[in-house]
Short mmCIF file of C-alpha atoms and ligand atoms in Angstrom, two decimals:
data_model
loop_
_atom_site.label_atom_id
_atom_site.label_comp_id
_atom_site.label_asym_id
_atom_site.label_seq_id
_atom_site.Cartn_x
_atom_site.Cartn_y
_atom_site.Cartn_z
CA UNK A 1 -92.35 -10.61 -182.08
CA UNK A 2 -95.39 -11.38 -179.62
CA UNK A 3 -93.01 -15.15 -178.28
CA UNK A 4 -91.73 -16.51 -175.51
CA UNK A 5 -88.28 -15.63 -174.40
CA UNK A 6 -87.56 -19.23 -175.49
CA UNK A 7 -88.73 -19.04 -178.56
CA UNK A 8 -86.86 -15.38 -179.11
CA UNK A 9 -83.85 -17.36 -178.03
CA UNK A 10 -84.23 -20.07 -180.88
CA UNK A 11 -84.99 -17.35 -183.39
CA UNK A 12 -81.77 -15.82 -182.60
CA UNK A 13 -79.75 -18.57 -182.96
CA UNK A 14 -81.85 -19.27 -186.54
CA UNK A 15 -80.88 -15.91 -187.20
CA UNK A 16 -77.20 -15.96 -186.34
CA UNK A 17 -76.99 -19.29 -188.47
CA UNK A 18 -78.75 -17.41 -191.33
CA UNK A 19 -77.02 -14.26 -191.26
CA UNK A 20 -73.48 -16.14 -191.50
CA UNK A 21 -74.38 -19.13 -194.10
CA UNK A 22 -76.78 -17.79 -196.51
CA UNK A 23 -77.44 -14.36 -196.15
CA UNK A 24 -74.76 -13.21 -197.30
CA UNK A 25 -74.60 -14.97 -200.37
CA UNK A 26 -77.99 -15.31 -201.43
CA UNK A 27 -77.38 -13.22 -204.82
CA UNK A 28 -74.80 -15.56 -205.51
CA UNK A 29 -77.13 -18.96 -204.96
CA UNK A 30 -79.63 -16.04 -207.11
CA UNK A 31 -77.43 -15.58 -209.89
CA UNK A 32 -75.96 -18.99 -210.12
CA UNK A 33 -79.33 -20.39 -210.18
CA UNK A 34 -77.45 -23.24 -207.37
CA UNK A 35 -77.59 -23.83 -203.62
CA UNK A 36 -74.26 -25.11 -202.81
CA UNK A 37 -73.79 -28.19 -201.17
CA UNK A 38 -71.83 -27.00 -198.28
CA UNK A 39 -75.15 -24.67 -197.21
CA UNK A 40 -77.47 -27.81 -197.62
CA UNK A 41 -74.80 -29.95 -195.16
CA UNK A 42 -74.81 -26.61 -192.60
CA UNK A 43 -78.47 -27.22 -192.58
CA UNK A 44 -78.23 -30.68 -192.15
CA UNK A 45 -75.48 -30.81 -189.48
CA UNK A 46 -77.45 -27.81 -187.73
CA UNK A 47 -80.37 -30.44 -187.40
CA UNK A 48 -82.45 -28.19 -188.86
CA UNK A 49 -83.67 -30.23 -192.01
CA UNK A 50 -85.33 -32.64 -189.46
CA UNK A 51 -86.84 -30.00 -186.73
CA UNK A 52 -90.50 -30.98 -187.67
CA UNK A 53 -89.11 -34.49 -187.53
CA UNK A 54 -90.52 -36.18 -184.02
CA UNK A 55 -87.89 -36.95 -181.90
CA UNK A 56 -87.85 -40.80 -181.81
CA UNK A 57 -87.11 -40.71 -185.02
CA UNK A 58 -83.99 -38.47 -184.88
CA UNK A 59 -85.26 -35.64 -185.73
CA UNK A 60 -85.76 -32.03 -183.76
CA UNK A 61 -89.81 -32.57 -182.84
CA UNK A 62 -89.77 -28.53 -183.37
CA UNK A 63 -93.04 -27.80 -181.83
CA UNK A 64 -95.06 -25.03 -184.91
CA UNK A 65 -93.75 -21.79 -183.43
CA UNK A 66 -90.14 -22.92 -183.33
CA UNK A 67 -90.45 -23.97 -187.39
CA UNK A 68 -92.39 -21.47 -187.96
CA UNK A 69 -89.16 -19.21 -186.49
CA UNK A 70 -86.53 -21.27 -188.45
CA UNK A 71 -88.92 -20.56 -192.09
CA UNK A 72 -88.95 -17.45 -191.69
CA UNK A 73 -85.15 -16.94 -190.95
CA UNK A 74 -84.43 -18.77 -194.15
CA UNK A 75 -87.23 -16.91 -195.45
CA UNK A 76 -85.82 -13.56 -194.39
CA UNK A 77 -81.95 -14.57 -195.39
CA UNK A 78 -82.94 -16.69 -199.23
CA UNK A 79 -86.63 -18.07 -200.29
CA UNK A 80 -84.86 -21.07 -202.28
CA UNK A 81 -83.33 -22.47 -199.23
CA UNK A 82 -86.23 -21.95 -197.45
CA UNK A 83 -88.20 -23.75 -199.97
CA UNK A 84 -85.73 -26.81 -199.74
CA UNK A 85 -86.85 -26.69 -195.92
CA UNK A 86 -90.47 -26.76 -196.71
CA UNK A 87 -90.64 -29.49 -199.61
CA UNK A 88 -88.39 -31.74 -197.37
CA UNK A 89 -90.62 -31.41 -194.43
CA UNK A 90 -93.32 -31.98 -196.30
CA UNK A 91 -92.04 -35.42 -197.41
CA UNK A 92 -91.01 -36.15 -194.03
CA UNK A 93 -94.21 -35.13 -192.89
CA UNK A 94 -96.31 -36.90 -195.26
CA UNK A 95 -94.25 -40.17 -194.38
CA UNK A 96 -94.91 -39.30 -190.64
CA UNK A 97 -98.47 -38.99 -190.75
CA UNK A 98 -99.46 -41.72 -193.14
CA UNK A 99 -96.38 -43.96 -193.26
CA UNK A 100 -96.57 -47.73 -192.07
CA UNK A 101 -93.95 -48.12 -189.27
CA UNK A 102 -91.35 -49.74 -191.81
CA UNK A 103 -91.50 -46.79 -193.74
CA UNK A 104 -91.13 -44.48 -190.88
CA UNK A 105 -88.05 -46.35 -189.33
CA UNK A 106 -86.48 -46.63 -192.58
CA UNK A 107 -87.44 -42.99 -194.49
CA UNK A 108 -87.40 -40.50 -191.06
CA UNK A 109 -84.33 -40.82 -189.89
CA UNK A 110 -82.23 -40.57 -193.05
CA UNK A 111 -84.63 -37.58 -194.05
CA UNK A 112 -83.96 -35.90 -190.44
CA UNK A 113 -80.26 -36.20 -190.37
CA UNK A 114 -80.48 -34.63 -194.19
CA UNK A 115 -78.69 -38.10 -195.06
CA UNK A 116 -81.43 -38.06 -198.03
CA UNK A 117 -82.88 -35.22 -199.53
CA UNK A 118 -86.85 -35.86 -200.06
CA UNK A 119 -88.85 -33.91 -202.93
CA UNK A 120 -92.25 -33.49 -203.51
CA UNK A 121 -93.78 -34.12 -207.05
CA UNK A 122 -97.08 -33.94 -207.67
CA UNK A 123 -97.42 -31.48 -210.23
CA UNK A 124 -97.55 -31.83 -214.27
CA UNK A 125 -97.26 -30.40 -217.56
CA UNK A 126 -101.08 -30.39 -217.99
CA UNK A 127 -102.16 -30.57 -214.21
CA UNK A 128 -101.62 -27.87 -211.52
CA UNK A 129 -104.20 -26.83 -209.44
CA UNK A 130 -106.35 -29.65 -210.06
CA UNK A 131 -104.06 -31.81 -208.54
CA UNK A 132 -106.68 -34.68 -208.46
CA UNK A 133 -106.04 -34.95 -212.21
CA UNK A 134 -102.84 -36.02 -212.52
CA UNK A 135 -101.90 -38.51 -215.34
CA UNK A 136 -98.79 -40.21 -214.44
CA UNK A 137 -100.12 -44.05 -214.17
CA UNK A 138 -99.00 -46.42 -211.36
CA UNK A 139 -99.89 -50.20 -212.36
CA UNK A 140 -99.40 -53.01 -210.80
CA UNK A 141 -96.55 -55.18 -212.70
CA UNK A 142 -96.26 -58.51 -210.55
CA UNK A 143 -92.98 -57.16 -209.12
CA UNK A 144 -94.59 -53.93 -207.52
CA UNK A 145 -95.46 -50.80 -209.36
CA UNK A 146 -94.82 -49.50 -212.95
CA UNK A 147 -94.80 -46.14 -213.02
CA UNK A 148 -95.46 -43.40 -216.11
CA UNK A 149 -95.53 -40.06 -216.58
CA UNK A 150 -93.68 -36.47 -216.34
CA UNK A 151 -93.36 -34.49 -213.23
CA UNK A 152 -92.99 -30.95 -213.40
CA UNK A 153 -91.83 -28.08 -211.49
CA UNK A 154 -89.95 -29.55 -208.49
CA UNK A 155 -88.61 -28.24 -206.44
CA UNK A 156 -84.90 -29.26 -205.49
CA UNK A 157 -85.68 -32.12 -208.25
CA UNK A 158 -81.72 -31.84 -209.56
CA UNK A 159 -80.47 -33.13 -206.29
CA UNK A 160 -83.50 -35.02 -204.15
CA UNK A 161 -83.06 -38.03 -203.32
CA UNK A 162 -86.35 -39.40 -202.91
CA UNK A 163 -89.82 -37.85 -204.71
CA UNK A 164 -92.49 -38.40 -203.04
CA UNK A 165 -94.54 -39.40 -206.60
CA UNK A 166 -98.61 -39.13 -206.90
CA UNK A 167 -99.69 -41.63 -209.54
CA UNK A 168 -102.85 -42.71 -211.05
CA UNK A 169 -103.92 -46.65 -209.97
CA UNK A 170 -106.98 -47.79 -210.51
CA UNK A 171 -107.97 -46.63 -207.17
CA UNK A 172 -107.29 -43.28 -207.75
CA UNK A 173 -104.31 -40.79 -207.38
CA UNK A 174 -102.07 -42.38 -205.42
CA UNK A 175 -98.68 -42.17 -203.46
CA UNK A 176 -95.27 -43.43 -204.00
CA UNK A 177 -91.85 -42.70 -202.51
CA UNK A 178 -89.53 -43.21 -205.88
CA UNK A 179 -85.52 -43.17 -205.21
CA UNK A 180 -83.78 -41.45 -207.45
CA UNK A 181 -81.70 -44.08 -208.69
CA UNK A 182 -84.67 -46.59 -209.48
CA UNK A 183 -84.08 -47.61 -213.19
CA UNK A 184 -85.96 -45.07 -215.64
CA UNK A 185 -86.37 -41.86 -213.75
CA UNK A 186 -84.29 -39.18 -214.88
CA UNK A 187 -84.20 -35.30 -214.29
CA UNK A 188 -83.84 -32.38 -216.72
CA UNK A 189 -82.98 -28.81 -215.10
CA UNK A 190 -85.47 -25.91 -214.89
CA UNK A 191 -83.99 -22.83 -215.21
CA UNK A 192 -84.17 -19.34 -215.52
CA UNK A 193 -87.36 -19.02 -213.23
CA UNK A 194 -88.26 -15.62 -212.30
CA UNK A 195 -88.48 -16.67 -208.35
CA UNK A 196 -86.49 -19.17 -206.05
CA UNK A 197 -83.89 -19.18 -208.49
CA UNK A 198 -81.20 -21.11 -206.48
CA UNK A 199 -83.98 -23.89 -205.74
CA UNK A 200 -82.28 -25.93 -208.03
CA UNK A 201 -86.19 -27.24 -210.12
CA UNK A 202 -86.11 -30.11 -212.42
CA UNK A 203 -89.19 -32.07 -214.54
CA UNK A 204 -89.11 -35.37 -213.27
CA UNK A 205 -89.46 -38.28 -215.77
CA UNK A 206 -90.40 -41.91 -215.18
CA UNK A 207 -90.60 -43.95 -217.79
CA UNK A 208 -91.21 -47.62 -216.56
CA UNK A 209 -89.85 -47.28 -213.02
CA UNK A 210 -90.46 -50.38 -210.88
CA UNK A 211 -91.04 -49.63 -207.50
CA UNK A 212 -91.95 -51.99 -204.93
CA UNK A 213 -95.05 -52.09 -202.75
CA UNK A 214 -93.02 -51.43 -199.61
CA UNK A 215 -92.85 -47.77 -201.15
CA UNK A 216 -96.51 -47.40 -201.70
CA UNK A 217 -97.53 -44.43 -199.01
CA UNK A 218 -100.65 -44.67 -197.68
CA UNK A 219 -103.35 -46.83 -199.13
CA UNK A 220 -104.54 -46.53 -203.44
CA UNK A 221 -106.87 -43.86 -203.92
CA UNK A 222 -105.74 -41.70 -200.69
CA UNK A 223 -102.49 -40.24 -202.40
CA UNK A 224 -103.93 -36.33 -203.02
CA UNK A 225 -106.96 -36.49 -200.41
CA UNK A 226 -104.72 -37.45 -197.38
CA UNK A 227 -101.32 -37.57 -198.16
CA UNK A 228 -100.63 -34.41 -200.47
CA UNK A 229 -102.98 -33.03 -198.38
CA UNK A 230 -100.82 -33.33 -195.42
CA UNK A 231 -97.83 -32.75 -197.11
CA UNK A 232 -99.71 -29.20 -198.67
CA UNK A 233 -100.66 -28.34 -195.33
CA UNK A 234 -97.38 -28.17 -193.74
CA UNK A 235 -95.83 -26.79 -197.02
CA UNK A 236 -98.35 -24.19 -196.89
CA UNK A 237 -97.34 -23.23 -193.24
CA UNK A 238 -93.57 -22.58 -193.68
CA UNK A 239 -94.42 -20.52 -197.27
CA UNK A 240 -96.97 -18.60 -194.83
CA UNK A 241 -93.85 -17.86 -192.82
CA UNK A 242 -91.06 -18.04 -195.14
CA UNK A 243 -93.68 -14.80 -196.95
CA UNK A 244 -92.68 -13.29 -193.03
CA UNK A 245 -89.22 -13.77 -193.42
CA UNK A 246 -89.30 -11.86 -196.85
CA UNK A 247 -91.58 -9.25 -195.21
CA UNK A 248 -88.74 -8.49 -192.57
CA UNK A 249 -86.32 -8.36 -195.15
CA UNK A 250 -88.35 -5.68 -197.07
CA UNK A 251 -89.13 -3.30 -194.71
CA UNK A 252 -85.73 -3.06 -193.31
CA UNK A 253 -83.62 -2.92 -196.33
CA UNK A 254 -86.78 -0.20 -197.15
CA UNK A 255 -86.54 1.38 -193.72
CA UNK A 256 -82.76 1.88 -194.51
CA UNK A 257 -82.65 2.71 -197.90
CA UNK A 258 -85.17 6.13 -197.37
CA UNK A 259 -83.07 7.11 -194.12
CA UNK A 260 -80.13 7.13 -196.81
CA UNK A 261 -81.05 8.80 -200.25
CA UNK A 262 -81.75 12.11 -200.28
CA UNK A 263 -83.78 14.04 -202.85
CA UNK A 264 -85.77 17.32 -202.92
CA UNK A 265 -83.11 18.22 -200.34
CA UNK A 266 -84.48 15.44 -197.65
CA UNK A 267 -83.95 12.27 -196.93
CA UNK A 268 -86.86 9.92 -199.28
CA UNK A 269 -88.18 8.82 -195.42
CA UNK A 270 -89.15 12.31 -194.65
CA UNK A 271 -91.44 12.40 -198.10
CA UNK A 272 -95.15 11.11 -197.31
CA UNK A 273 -95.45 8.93 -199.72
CA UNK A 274 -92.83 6.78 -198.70
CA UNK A 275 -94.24 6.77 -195.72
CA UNK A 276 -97.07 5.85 -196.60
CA UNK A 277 -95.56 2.16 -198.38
CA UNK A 278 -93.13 1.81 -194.86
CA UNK A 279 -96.96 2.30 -193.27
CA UNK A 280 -98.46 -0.24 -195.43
CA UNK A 281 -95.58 -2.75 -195.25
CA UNK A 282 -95.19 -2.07 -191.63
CA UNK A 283 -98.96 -3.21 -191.24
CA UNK A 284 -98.53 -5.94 -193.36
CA UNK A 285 -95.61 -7.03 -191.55
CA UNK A 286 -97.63 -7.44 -188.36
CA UNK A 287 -100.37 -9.08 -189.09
CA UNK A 288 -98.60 -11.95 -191.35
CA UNK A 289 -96.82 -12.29 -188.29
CA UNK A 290 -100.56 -12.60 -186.28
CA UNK A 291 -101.97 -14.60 -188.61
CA UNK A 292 -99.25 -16.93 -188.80
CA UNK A 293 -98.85 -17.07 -184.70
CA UNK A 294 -102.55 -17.97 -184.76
CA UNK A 295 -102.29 -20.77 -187.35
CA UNK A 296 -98.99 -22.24 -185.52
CA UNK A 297 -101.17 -22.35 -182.16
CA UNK A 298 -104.00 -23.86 -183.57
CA UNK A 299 -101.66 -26.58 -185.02
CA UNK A 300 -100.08 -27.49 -181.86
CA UNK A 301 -103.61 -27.83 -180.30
CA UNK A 302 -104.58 -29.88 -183.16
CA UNK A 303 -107.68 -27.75 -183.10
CA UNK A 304 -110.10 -28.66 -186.51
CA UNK A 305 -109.85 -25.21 -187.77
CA UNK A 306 -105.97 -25.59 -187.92
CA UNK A 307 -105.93 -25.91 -191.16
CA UNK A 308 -108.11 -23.09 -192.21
CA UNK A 309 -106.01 -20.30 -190.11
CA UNK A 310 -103.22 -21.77 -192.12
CA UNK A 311 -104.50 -21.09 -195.56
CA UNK A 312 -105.34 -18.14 -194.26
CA UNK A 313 -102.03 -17.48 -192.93
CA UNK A 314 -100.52 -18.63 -196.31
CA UNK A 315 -102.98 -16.73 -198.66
CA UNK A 316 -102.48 -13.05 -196.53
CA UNK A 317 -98.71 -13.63 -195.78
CA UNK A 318 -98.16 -14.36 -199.71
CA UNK A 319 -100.35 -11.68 -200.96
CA UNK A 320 -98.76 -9.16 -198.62
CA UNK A 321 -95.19 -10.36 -199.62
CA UNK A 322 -95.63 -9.44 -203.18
CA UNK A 323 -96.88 -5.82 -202.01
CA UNK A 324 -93.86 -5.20 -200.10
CA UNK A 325 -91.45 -6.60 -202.23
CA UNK A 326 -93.28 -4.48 -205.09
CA UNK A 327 -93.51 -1.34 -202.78
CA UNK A 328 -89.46 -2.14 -201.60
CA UNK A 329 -88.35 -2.25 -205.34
CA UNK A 330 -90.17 1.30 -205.75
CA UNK A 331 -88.84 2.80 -202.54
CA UNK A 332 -85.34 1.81 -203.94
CA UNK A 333 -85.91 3.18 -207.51
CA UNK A 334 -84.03 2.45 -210.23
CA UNK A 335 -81.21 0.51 -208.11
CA UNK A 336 -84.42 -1.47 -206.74
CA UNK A 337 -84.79 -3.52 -210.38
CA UNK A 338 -80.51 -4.08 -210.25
CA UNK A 339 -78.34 -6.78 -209.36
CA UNK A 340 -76.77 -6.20 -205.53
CA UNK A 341 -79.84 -5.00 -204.07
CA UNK A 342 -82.04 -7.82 -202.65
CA UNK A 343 -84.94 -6.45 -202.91
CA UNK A 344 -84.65 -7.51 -206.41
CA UNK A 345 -84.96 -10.66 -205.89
CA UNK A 346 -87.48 -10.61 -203.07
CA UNK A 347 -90.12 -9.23 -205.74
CA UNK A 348 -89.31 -12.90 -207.85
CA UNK A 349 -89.70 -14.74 -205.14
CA UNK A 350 -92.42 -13.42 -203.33
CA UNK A 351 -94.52 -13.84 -206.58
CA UNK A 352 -93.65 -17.53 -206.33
CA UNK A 353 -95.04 -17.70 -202.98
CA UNK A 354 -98.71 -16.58 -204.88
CA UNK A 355 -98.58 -19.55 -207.28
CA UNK A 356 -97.09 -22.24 -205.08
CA UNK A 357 -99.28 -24.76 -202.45
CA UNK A 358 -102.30 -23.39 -203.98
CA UNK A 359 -102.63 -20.38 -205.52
CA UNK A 360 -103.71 -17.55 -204.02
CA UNK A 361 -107.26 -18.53 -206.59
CA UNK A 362 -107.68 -21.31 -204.79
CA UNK A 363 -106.81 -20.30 -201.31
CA UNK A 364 -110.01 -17.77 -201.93
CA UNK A 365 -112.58 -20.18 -203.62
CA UNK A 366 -111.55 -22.90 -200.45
CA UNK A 367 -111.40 -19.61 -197.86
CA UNK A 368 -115.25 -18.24 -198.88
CA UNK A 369 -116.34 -21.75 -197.94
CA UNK A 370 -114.63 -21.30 -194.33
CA UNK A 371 -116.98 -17.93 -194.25
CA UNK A 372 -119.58 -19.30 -195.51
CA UNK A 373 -119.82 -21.47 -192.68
CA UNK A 374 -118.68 -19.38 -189.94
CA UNK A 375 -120.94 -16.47 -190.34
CA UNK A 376 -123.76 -18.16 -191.55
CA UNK A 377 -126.18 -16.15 -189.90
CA UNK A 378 -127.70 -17.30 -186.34
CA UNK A 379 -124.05 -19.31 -186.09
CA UNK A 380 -122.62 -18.57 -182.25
CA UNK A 381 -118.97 -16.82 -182.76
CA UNK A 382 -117.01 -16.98 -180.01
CA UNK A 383 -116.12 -13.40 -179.55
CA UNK A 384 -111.82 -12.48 -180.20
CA UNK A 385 -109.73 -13.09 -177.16
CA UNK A 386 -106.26 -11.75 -176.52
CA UNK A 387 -105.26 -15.30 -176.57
CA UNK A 388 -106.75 -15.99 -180.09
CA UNK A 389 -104.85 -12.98 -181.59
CA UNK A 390 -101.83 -14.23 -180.60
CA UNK A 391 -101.10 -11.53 -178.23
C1 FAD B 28 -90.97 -22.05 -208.69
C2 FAD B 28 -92.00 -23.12 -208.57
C3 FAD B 28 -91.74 -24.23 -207.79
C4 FAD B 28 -92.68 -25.27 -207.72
N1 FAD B 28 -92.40 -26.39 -206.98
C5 FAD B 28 -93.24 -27.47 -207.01
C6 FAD B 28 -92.90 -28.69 -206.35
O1 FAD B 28 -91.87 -28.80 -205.68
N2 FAD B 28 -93.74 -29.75 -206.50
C7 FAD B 28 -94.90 -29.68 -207.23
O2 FAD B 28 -95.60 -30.68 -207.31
N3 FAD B 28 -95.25 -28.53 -207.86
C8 FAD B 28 -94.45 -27.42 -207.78
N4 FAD B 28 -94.78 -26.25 -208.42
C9 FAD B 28 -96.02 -26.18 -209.19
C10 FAD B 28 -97.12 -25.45 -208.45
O3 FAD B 28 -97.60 -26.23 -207.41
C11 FAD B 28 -98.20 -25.09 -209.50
O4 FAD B 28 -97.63 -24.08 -210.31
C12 FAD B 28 -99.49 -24.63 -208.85
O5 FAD B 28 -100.17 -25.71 -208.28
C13 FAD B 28 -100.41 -23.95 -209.87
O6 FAD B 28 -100.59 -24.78 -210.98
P1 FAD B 28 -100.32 -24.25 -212.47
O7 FAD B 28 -99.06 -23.49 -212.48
O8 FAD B 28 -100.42 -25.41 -213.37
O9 FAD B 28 -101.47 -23.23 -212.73
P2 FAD B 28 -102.97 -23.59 -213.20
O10 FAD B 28 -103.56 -24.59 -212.29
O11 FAD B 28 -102.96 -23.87 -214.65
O12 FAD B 28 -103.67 -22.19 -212.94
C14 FAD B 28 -103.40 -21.05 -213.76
C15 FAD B 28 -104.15 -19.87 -213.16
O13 FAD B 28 -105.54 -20.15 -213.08
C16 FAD B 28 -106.00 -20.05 -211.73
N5 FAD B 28 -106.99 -21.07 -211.47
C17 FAD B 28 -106.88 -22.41 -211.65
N6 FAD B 28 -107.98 -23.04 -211.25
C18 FAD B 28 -108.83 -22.08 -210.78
C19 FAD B 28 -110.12 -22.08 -210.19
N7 FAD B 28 -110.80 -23.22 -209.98
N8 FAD B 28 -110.67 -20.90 -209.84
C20 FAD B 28 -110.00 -19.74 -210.01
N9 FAD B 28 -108.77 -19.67 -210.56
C21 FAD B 28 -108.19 -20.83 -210.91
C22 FAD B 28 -104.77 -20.21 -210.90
O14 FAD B 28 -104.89 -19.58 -209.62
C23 FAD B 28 -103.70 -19.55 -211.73
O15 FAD B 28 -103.75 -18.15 -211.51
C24 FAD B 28 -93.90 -25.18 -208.44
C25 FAD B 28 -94.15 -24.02 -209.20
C26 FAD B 28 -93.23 -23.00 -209.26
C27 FAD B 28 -93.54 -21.79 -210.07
#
């Protein structure tokens, strides 16, 4: 990978912590449809639930290669856990950006020490995409905020801590941090999901939940605009990578497989049309890893066009995940669609990976406007430099 030594030297240790913890028994967390507690408190203990986290509030102040690194890992080794990584960041990131200082001191440290486990719920039964929609009504009840409505589809729901709510005020949608034990929220299990199986999704109900103004993020009105928005942003950057990390996982348990099985009297790698899907992964492989090098140094610039290259990175990285998780379950034939061969799973939850932090839909319809404007003819390009392609 085109890094620094340094950040080689973090990604092994990400990899030597993946490998032992959760690799290994990521068809168990698959099949049980459960990420055990003990992997969450590695995590936790490991500091890695709070690398994003800046440093004065106890957390790792991982600058976006080095998370990028530890996504991918847990990418590479178990999407659920991975996902667990991103929808806690993005919590902890929301809170960051658009927190008041109260919230920040209170909120960031317990989120970076994984002494609270944060969630992010914004979707519904009856809104996805359109995210601005969303029905669940906040109103003001003289003691803070009453609160509405049915979450669905989040992620890590059974066992967060804290939800990170968007409501309806009269303002607008708007953001909330709900605990889970405020009076009236309850959770009911998702299960049997065809991706991220282990990632443990519950609907989120609130029916009459008080919560106080102190937990109000951000100002009324501002909750999908600016503070999903942040939170999607980074979300979308660790899938973008996590999509690496499943990549990697592909093409070597591919790479392996047809150096192994033999038939018409050689070995499947010698045949040219397995070749030809190691080709197209291996290609794929590359420039996820490009694309997402590119988004991770525009993001530590904080360059405008940061957040472009990163639903760009997100949009490639998950489109070429399902093609070489589709491509590894052919290359491994019929013991490709059976239990004990990852692969497997990889095809489930690289799927996921299209539907999740805007679909891959939207990631075109928002991506044609990016073109629209940058080759608008008599526009000045800068031409490519080494430097922008991450080399
Ligand atoms: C495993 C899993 C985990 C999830 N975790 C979370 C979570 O933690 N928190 C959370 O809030 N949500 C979560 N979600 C929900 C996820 O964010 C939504 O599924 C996603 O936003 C898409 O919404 P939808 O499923 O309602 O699809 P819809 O919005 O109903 O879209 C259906 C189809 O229509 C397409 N479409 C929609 N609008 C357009 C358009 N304008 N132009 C072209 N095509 C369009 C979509 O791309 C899609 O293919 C999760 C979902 C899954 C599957």
């Amino acid at each position: 990978m085109r890094v620094s030594a340094g950040h080689r030297a973090v990604r092994a240790e990400f990899r030597e912590f993946t490998d032992r913890v959760i690799a290994p028994y990521a068809e168990d967390f698959h099949r049980d449809q459960h990420t055990p507690d003990a992997v969450i408190k590695a995590l936790a203990d490991r500091g890695y639930l709070g690398l994003p986290i800046p440093e004065e509030f106890g957390g790792g102040g991982g600058d976006a290669v080095t998370v990028g690194l530890l996504a991918a890992e847990l990418g590479r080794a178990c999407s659920s856990v991975r996902s667990l990584f991103t929808v806690h960041t993005m919590v902890a990131h929301a809170i960051a950006r658009w927190g008041s200082g109260a919230q920040r001191r209170r909120w960031l440290p317990l989120l970076a020490t994984g002494e609270r486990i944060g969630a992010f719920a914004l979707s519904e039964p009856e809104v996805g995409s359109d995210a601005a929609g969303v029905t669940t009504r906040a109103v003001p009840d003289g003691r803070g905020w009453l609160l509405r409505g049915r979450k669905k589809w989040i992620t890590y729901g059974q066992i967060a801590d804290v939800f990170l709510v968007i409501g309806r005020t009269e303002q607008g949608p708007t953001a909330f941090l709900v605990e889970r034990d405020t009076e009236g929220l309850t959770t009911e299990p998702i299960t049997e999901l065809m991706g991220i199986r282990a990632s443990m999704t519950a609907e989120v109900r609130l029916d009459g939940c008080t919560v106080a103004d102190e937990n109000l993020l951000g100002r009324p009105g501002l909750g999908v605009s600016h503070i999903a928005g942040a939170a999607l942003d980074l979300g979308r950057y660790t899938v973008a990578w996590g999509c690496l990390g499943i990549i990697d996982a592909c093409l070597t348990a591919s790479v392996g497989y047809a150096g192994g099985r033999e038939q018409f009297g050689a070995p499947l790698k010698e045949h040219q049309l397995v070749r030809q899907m190691i080709s197209r992964m291996f290609t794929d492989h590359r420039a996820t890893e490009l694309l997402c090098l590119d988004a991770a140094r525009l993001r530590d610039e904080r360059a405008p066009d940061a957040l472009a290259a990163t639903s760009l990175a997100k949009y490639f990285a998950s489109t070429a995940a399902v093609r070489c998780a589709s491509d590894a379950v052919q290359i491994h034939g019929a013991n490709g669609c059976a239990a004990g061969y990852p692969v497997r799973r990889h095809y489930g939850d690289a799927k996921v990976m299209e539907i999740i932090e805007g679909s891959s839909q939207i990631h075109e319809v928002n991506l044609a406007e990016y073109a629209f404007q940058e080759f608008s003819p008599g526009r000045h390009r800068p031409a490519p430099t080494a430097e922008r392609s991450g080399i």
